[in-house]
PDB file of C-alpha atoms in Angstrom:
ATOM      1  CA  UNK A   1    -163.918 127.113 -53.936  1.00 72.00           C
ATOM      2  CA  UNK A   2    -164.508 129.808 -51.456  1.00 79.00           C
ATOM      3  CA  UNK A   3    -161.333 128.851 -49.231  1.00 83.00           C
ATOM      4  CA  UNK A   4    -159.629 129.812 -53.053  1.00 85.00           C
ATOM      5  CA  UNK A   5    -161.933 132.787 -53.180  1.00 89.00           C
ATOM      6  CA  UNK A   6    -160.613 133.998 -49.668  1.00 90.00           C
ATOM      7  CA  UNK A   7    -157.183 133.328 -50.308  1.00 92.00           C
ATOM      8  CA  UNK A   8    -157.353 135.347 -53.824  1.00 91.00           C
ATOM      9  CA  UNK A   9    -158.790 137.998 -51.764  1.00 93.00           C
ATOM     10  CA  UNK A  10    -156.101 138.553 -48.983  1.00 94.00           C
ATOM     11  CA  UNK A  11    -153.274 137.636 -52.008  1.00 94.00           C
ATOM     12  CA  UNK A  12    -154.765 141.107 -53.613  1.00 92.00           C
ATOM     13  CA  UNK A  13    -154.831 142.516 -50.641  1.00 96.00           C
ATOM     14  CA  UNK A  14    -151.384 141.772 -50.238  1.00 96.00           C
ATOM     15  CA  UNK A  15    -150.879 142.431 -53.811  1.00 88.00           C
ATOM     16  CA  UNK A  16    -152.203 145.546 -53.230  1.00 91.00           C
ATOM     17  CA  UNK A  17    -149.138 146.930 -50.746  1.00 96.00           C
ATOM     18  CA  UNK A  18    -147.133 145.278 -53.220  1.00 92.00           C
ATOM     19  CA  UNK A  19    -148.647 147.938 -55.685  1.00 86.00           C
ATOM     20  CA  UNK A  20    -147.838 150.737 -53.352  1.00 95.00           C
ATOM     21  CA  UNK A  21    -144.493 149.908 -52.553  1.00 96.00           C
ATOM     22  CA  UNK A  22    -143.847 149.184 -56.204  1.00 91.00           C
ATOM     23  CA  UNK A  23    -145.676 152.763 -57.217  1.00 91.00           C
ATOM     24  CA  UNK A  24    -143.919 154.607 -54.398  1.00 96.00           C
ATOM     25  CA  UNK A  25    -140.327 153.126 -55.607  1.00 97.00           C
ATOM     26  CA  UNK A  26    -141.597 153.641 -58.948  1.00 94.00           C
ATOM     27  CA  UNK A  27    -141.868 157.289 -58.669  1.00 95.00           C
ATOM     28  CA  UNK A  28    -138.563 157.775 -56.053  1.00 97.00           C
ATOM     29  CA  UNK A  29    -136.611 155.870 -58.820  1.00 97.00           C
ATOM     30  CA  UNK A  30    -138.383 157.684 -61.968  1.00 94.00           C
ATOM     31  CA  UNK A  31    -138.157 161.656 -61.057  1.00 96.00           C
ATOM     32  CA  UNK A  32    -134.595 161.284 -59.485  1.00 97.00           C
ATOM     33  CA  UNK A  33    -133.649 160.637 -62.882  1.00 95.00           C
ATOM     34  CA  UNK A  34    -133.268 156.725 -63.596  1.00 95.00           C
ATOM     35  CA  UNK A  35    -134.848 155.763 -66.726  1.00 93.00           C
ATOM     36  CA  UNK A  36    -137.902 154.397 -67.113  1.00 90.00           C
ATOM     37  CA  UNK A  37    -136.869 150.209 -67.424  1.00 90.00           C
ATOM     38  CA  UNK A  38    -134.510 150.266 -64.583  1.00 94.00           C
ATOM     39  CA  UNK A  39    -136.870 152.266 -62.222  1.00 94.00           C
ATOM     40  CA  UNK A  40    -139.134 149.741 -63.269  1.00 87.00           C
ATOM     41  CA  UNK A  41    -137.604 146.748 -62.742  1.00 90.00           C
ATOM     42  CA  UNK A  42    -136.032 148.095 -59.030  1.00 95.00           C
ATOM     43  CA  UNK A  43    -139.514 148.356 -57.700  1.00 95.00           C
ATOM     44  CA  UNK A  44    -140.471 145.279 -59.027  1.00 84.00           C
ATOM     45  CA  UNK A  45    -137.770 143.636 -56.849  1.00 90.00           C
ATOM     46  CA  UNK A  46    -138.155 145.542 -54.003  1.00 95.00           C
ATOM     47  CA  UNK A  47    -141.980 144.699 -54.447  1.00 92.00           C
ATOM     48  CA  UNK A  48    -141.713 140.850 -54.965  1.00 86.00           C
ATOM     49  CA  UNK A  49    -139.626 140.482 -52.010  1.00 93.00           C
ATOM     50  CA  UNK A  50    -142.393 142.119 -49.591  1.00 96.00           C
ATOM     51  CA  UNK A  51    -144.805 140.043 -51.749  1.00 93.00           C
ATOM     52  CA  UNK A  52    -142.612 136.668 -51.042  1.00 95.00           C
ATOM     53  CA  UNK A  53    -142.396 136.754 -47.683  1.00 96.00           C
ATOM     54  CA  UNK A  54    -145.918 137.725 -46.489  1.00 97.00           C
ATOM     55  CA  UNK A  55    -147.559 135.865 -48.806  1.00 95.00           C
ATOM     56  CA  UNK A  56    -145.467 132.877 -47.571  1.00 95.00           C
ATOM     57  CA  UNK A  57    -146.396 133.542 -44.212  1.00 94.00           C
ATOM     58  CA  UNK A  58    -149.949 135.079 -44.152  1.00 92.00           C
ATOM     59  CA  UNK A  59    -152.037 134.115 -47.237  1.00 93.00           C
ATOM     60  CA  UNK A  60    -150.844 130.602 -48.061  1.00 93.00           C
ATOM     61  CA  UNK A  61    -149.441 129.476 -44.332  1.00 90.00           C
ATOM     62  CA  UNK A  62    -146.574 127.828 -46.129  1.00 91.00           C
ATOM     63  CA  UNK A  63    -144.046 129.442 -43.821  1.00 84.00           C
ATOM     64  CA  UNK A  64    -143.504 125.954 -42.417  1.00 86.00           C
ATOM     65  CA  UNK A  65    -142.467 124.544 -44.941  1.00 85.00           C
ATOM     66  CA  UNK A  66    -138.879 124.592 -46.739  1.00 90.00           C
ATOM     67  CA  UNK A  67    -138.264 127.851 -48.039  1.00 93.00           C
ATOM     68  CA  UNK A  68    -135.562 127.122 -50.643  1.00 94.00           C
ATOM     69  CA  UNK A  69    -137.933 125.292 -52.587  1.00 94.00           C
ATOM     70  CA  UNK A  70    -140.397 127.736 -52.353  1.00 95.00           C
ATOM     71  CA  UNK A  71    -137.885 130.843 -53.208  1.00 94.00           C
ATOM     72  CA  UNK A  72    -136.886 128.934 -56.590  1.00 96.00           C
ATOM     73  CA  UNK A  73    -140.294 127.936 -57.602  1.00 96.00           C
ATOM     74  CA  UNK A  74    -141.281 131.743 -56.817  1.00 96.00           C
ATOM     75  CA  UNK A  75    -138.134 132.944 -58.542  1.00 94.00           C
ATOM     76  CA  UNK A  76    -139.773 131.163 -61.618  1.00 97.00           C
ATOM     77  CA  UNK A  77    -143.416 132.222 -61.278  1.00 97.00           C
ATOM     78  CA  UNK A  78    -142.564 135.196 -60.715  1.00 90.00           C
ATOM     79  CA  UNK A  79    -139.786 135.514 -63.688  1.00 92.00           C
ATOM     80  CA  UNK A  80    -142.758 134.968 -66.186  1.00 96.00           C
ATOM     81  CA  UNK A  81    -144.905 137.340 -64.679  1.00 93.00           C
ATOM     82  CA  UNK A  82    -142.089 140.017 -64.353  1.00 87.00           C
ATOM     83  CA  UNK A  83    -141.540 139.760 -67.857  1.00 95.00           C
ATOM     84  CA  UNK A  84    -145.266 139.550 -68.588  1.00 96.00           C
ATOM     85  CA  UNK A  85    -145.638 142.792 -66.266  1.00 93.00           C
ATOM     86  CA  UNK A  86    -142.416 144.419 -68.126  1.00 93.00           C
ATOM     87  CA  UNK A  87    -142.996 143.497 -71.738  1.00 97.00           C
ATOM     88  CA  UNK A  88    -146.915 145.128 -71.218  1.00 97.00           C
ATOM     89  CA  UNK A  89    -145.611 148.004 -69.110  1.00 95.00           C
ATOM     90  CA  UNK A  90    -143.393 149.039 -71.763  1.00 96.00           C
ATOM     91  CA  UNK A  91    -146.117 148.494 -74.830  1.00 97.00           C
ATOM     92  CA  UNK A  92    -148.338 150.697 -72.807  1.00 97.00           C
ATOM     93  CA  UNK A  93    -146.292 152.973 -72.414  1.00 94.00           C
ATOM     94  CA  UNK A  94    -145.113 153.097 -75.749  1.00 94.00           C
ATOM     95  CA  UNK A  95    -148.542 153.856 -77.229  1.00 94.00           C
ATOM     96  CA  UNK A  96    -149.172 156.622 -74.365  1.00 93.00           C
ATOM     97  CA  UNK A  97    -146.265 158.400 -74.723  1.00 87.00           C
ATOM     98  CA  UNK A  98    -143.860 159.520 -71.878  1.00 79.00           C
ATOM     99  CA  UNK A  99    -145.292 161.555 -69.385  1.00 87.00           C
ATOM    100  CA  UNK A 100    -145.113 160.648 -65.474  1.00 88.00           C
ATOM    101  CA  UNK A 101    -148.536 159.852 -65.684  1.00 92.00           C
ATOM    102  CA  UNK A 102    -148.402 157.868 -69.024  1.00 92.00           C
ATOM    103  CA  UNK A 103    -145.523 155.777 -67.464  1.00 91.00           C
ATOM    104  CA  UNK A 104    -148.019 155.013 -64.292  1.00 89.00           C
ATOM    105  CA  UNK A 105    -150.578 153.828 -66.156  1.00 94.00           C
ATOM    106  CA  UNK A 106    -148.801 151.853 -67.988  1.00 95.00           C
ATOM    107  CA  UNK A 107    -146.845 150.590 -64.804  1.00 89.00           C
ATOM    108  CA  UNK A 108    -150.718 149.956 -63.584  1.00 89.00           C
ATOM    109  CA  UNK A 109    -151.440 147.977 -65.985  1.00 95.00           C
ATOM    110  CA  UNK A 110    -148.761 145.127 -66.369  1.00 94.00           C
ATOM    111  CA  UNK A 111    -148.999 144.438 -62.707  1.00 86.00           C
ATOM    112  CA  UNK A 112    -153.053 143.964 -63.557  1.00 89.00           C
ATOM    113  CA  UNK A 113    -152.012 141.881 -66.089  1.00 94.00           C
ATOM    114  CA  UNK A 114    -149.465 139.771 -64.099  1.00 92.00           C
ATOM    115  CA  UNK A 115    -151.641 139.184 -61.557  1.00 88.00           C
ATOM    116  CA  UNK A 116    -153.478 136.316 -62.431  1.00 92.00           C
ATOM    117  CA  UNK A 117    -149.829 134.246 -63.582  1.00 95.00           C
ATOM    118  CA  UNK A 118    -148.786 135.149 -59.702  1.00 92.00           C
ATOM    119  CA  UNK A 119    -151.782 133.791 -57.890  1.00 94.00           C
ATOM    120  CA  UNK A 120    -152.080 130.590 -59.494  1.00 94.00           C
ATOM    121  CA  UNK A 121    -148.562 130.004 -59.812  1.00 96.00           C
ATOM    122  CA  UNK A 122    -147.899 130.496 -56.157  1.00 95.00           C
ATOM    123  CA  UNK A 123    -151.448 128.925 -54.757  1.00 94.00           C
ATOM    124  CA  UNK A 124    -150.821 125.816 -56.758  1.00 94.00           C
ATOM    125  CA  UNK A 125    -147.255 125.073 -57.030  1.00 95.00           C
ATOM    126  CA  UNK A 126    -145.507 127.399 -55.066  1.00 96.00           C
ATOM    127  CA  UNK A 127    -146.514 127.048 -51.824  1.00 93.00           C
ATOM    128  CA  UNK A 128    -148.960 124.173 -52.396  1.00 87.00           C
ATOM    129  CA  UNK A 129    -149.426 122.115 -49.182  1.00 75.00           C
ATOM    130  CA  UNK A 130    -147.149 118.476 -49.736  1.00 62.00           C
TER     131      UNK A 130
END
């Protein structure tokens, strides 16, 4: 149970960056003028692709293992909590209204409440040790 704690830890940590890079793309995307779903879903790809590889190669040591397994089985767990991330992202957002930092928050909070779906998905079937 702690080995899982300590692995949920650096997975946030790395989760974390993910935010940034996701927040930072986000915002580049957002006041250049793209709307609000495709800036959205542009940092999320940009961010899951950071997110992919270090996890793969820092937090769960799986980087020895096959990777095109591993990419669709990510590709999957991570579909679901895209759409998770989207679908509450855009309800949020909705009910806040449309400001820059209305559309953060609400960013903010579907990637909270992906986060879980990620980190079990990937600890236990994605890049779960043979």
């Amino acid at each position: 149970m702690q080995f899982l704690f300590k692995k949920f830890i650096f997975f946030c940590l790395v989760g974390g960056i993910g935010v940034i890079i996701e927040t930072f793309s986000f915002n580049i995307l957002l006041i250049s003028g793209l709307i609000f779903s495709k800036s959205k879903v542009i940092a999320l790809v940009i961010s899951i692709t950071f997110v992919f590889f270090t996890n793969r190669r820092l937090t769960f040591l799986a980087h020895d293992l096959k990777i095109t397994p591993q990419i669709l089985k990510f590709l999957l767990v991570y579909s679901f909590a895209i759409l998770v991330n989207f679908l509450i992202s855009l309800l949020v957002k909705f009910y806040l209204g449309g400001g820059i930092l209305e559309s953060n928050l609400a960013s903010f909070v579907g990637i909270v409440c992906a986060l879980p779906i990620s980190f079990f998905g990937s600890n236990f079937w994605v890049f779960k040790d043979k």
